[in-house]
PDB file of C-alpha atoms in Angstrom:
ATOM      1  CA  MET A   1      83.403  87.140  15.938  1.00 38.00           C
ATOM      2  CA  THR A   2      83.734  83.360  15.585  1.00 43.00           C
ATOM      3  CA  HIS A   3      86.591  81.303  16.972  1.00 45.00           C
ATOM      4  CA  THR A   4      88.081  80.898  13.491  1.00 46.00           C
ATOM      5  CA  GLU A   5      88.567  84.673  13.238  1.00 51.00           C
ATOM      6  CA  ILE A   6      90.875  84.853  16.265  1.00 53.00           C
ATOM      7  CA  PHE A   7      94.562  85.433  15.492  1.00 54.00           C
ATOM      8  CA  SER A   8      97.682  85.042  17.619  1.00 60.00           C
ATOM      9  CA  ILE A   9     100.203  87.833  18.221  1.00 66.00           C
ATOM     10  CA  ASP A  10     102.238  86.781  15.163  1.00 70.00           C
ATOM     11  CA  GLY A  11      99.146  87.159  12.938  1.00 65.00           C
ATOM     12  CA  LYS A  12      98.655  83.453  12.315  1.00 65.00           C
ATOM     13  CA  PRO A  13      95.166  81.985  12.855  1.00 63.00           C
ATOM     14  CA  ARG A  14      94.859  80.339  16.259  1.00 66.00           C
ATOM     15  CA  PHE A  15      93.919  76.696  16.546  1.00 66.00           C
ATOM     16  CA  ASP A  16      90.180  76.368  17.213  1.00 70.00           C
ATOM     17  CA  LEU A  17      90.021  73.576  19.783  1.00 68.00           C
ATOM     18  CA  ALA A  18      86.232  73.737  20.254  1.00 72.00           C
ATOM     19  CA  HIS A  19      85.686  73.276  16.520  1.00 71.00           C
ATOM     20  CA  PHE A  20      88.265  70.472  16.328  1.00 70.00           C
ATOM     21  CA  LEU A  21      86.574  68.510  19.131  1.00 75.00           C
ATOM     22  CA  SER A  22      83.011  69.031  17.904  1.00 74.00           C
ATOM     23  CA  CYS A  23      83.167  68.520  14.122  1.00 75.00           C
ATOM     24  CA  ALA A  24      84.226  65.473  12.136  1.00 73.00           C
ATOM     25  CA  GLY A  25      87.093  65.982   9.725  1.00 71.00           C
ATOM     26  CA  ALA A  26      90.372  64.501   8.552  1.00 76.00           C
ATOM     27  CA  GLY A  27      91.381  61.731  10.933  1.00 80.00           C
ATOM     28  CA  ARG A  28      88.386  62.175  13.213  1.00 86.00           C
ATOM     29  CA  ARG A  29      84.746  61.113  13.346  1.00 91.00           C
ATOM     30  CA  ILE A  30      81.865  61.171  15.787  1.00 92.00           C
ATOM     31  CA  VAL A  31      80.834  57.775  17.157  1.00 95.00           C
ATOM     32  CA  HIS A  32      77.723  56.809  19.125  1.00 96.00           C
ATOM     33  CA  CYS A  33      77.639  54.245  21.887  1.00 96.00           C
ATOM     34  CA  ASP A  34      74.399  52.852  23.340  1.00 97.00           C
ATOM     35  CA  PRO A  35      74.185  51.987  27.057  1.00 97.00           C
ATOM     36  CA  LYS A  36      76.204  48.834  27.826  1.00 96.00           C
ATOM     37  CA  GLY A  37      77.950  49.158  24.450  1.00 97.00           C
ATOM     38  CA  ALA A  38      81.744  49.226  24.424  1.00 96.00           C
ATOM     39  CA  LEU A  39      83.595  52.195  22.950  1.00 95.00           C
ATOM     40  CA  PHE A  40      86.653  49.929  22.970  1.00 95.00           C
ATOM     41  CA  SER A  41      87.727  46.783  24.815  1.00 95.00           C
ATOM     42  CA  GLN A  42      90.791  45.737  26.751  1.00 93.00           C
ATOM     43  CA  GLY A  43      93.255  44.267  24.247  1.00 91.00           C
ATOM     44  CA  ASP A  44      91.964  46.258  21.230  1.00 92.00           C
ATOM     45  CA  SER A  45      94.489  48.145  19.119  1.00 89.00           C
ATOM     46  CA  ALA A  46      95.415  51.503  20.697  1.00 88.00           C
ATOM     47  CA  ASP A  47      95.215  53.546  17.507  1.00 88.00           C
ATOM     48  CA  SER A  48      93.068  56.509  18.558  1.00 91.00           C
ATOM     49  CA  VAL A  49      92.018  58.887  21.301  1.00 91.00           C
ATOM     50  CA  PHE A  50      88.407  59.699  22.149  1.00 94.00           C
ATOM     51  CA  TYR A  51      86.896  62.951  23.405  1.00 93.00           C
ATOM     52  CA  LEU A  52      83.556  62.416  25.173  1.00 96.00           C
ATOM     53  CA  GLN A  53      81.073  64.973  23.824  1.00 95.00           C
ATOM     54  CA  SER A  54      78.027  63.767  25.747  1.00 96.00           C
ATOM     55  CA  GLY A  55      76.960  60.917  27.994  1.00 97.00           C
ATOM     56  CA  ARG A  56      78.671  58.915  30.721  1.00 98.00           C
ATOM     57  CA  LEU A  57      81.183  56.101  30.376  1.00 97.00           C
ATOM     58  CA  LYS A  58      82.675  53.521  32.740  1.00 97.00           C
ATOM     59  CA  VAL A  59      86.297  52.331  32.541  1.00 97.00           C
ATOM     60  CA  THR A  60      86.943  48.759  33.693  1.00 96.00           C
ATOM     61  CA  VAL A  61      89.896  46.382  33.730  1.00 95.00           C
ATOM     62  CA  VAL A  62      90.011  42.610  34.008  1.00 94.00           C
ATOM     63  CA  SER A  63      92.894  41.073  35.933  1.00 92.00           C
ATOM     64  CA  ALA A  64      94.831  37.990  34.852  1.00 91.00           C
ATOM     65  CA  THR A  65      92.680  35.998  37.304  1.00 94.00           C
ATOM     66  CA  GLY A  66      89.469  37.228  35.666  1.00 93.00           C
ATOM     67  CA  LYS A  67      88.342  39.766  38.271  1.00 95.00           C
ATOM     68  CA  GLU A  68      86.772  42.924  36.849  1.00 94.00           C
ATOM     69  CA  ALA A  69      87.198  46.303  38.524  1.00 95.00           C
ATOM     70  CA  ALA A  70      85.658  49.668  37.642  1.00 95.00           C
ATOM     71  CA  ILE A  71      88.449  52.233  37.801  1.00 95.00           C
ATOM     72  CA  ALA A  72      86.817  55.457  36.543  1.00 95.00           C
ATOM     73  CA  LEU A  73      83.607  57.174  35.517  1.00 97.00           C
ATOM     74  CA  LEU A  74      83.885  59.605  32.618  1.00 97.00           C
ATOM     75  CA  PHE A  75      81.753  62.620  31.758  1.00 97.00           C
ATOM     76  CA  ALA A  76      81.406  65.004  28.809  1.00 95.00           C
ATOM     77  CA  GLY A  77      84.677  66.845  28.300  1.00 94.00           C
ATOM     78  CA  ASP A  78      86.898  63.905  29.282  1.00 95.00           C
ATOM     79  CA  PHE A  79      89.505  62.300  27.026  1.00 92.00           C
ATOM     80  CA  ILE A  80      89.792  58.519  26.803  1.00 92.00           C
ATOM     81  CA  GLY A  81      92.609  56.361  25.465  1.00 87.00           C
ATOM     82  CA  GLU A  82      95.446  58.850  25.805  1.00 84.00           C
ATOM     83  CA  ASP A  83      97.814  55.917  26.346  1.00 79.00           C
ATOM     84  CA  SER A  84      97.752  55.444  22.562  1.00 78.00           C
ATOM     85  CA  LEU A  85      99.761  58.670  22.224  1.00 79.00           C
ATOM     86  CA  ALA A  86     102.676  57.360  24.272  1.00 76.00           C
ATOM     87  CA  GLY A  87     103.772  55.199  21.370  1.00 68.00           C
ATOM     88  CA  THR A  88     104.549  52.250  23.624  1.00 69.00           C
ATOM     89  CA  ALA A  89     100.934  51.152  24.137  1.00 66.00           C
ATOM     90  CA  ARG A  90      99.921  48.942  21.235  1.00 85.00           C
ATOM     91  CA  HIS A  91      96.792  47.587  22.913  1.00 88.00           C
ATOM     92  CA  ARG A  92      94.090  49.048  25.153  1.00 90.00           C
ATOM     93  CA  SER A  93      94.673  48.433  28.838  1.00 89.00           C
ATOM     94  CA  ALA A  94      90.988  48.833  29.786  1.00 93.00           C
ATOM     95  CA  THR A  95      87.440  48.520  28.489  1.00 96.00           C
ATOM     96  CA  VAL A  96      85.251  51.621  28.158  1.00 97.00           C
ATOM     97  CA  THR A  97      81.484  51.027  28.272  1.00 97.00           C
ATOM     98  CA  ALA A  98      78.613  53.497  27.962  1.00 97.00           C
ATOM     99  CA  ILE A  99      76.381  54.019  30.990  1.00 97.00           C
ATOM    100  CA  THR A 100      74.066  56.390  29.098  1.00 98.00           C
ATOM    101  CA  PRO A 101      73.709  57.081  25.362  1.00 98.00           C
ATOM    102  CA  SER A 102      77.040  58.676  24.522  1.00 97.00           C
ATOM    103  CA  TYR A 103      78.734  60.505  21.656  1.00 96.00           C
ATOM    104  CA  ALA A 104      82.500  60.754  21.346  1.00 95.00           C
ATOM    105  CA  MET A 105      84.919  62.197  18.836  1.00 93.00           C
ATOM    106  CA  LYS A 106      87.277  59.444  17.699  1.00 93.00           C
ATOM    107  CA  ILE A 107      90.603  61.012  16.768  1.00 90.00           C
ATOM    108  CA  ALA A 108      93.231  58.943  14.972  1.00 86.00           C
ATOM    109  CA  ARG A 109      96.593  58.807  16.721  1.00 83.00           C
ATOM    110  CA  SER A 110      98.285  60.294  13.650  1.00 77.00           C
ATOM    111  CA  GLU A 111      95.845  63.237  13.601  1.00 81.00           C
ATOM    112  CA  MET A 112      96.394  63.969  17.311  1.00 76.00           C
ATOM    113  CA  ILE A 113     100.154  63.964  16.784  1.00 72.00           C
ATOM    114  CA  ARG A 114      99.828  66.198  13.695  1.00 74.00           C
ATOM    115  CA  VAL A 115      97.717  68.757  15.562  1.00 71.00           C
ATOM    116  CA  ASP A 116     100.116  68.792  18.508  1.00 64.00           C
ATOM    117  CA  ALA A 117     103.085  69.622  16.268  1.00 53.00           C
TER     118      ALA A 117
END
């Protein structure tokens, strides 16, 4: 039996999260990031969420005085950019850079909100 054949108690098909996070589709696409490449940068538009499928990423911020600080290391299975879902964040508050070759599912904010409904 595949995940898409699973039904909830009310007989409706259950949402297949594994499929959603692994396959491109409406409002989502798989992006590749080479080492030292930025997935997104501080100040960019916060219009999507990313799900790290493989690789390692580093999250950094730059202060108003120009000092950079690494604040997190991310691994496969982590979400990035969830602040875009809050509705108040119009711009990215950090930069996310690949440490190793990485693949992430880029999910448009509107698609994440639609799926959550």
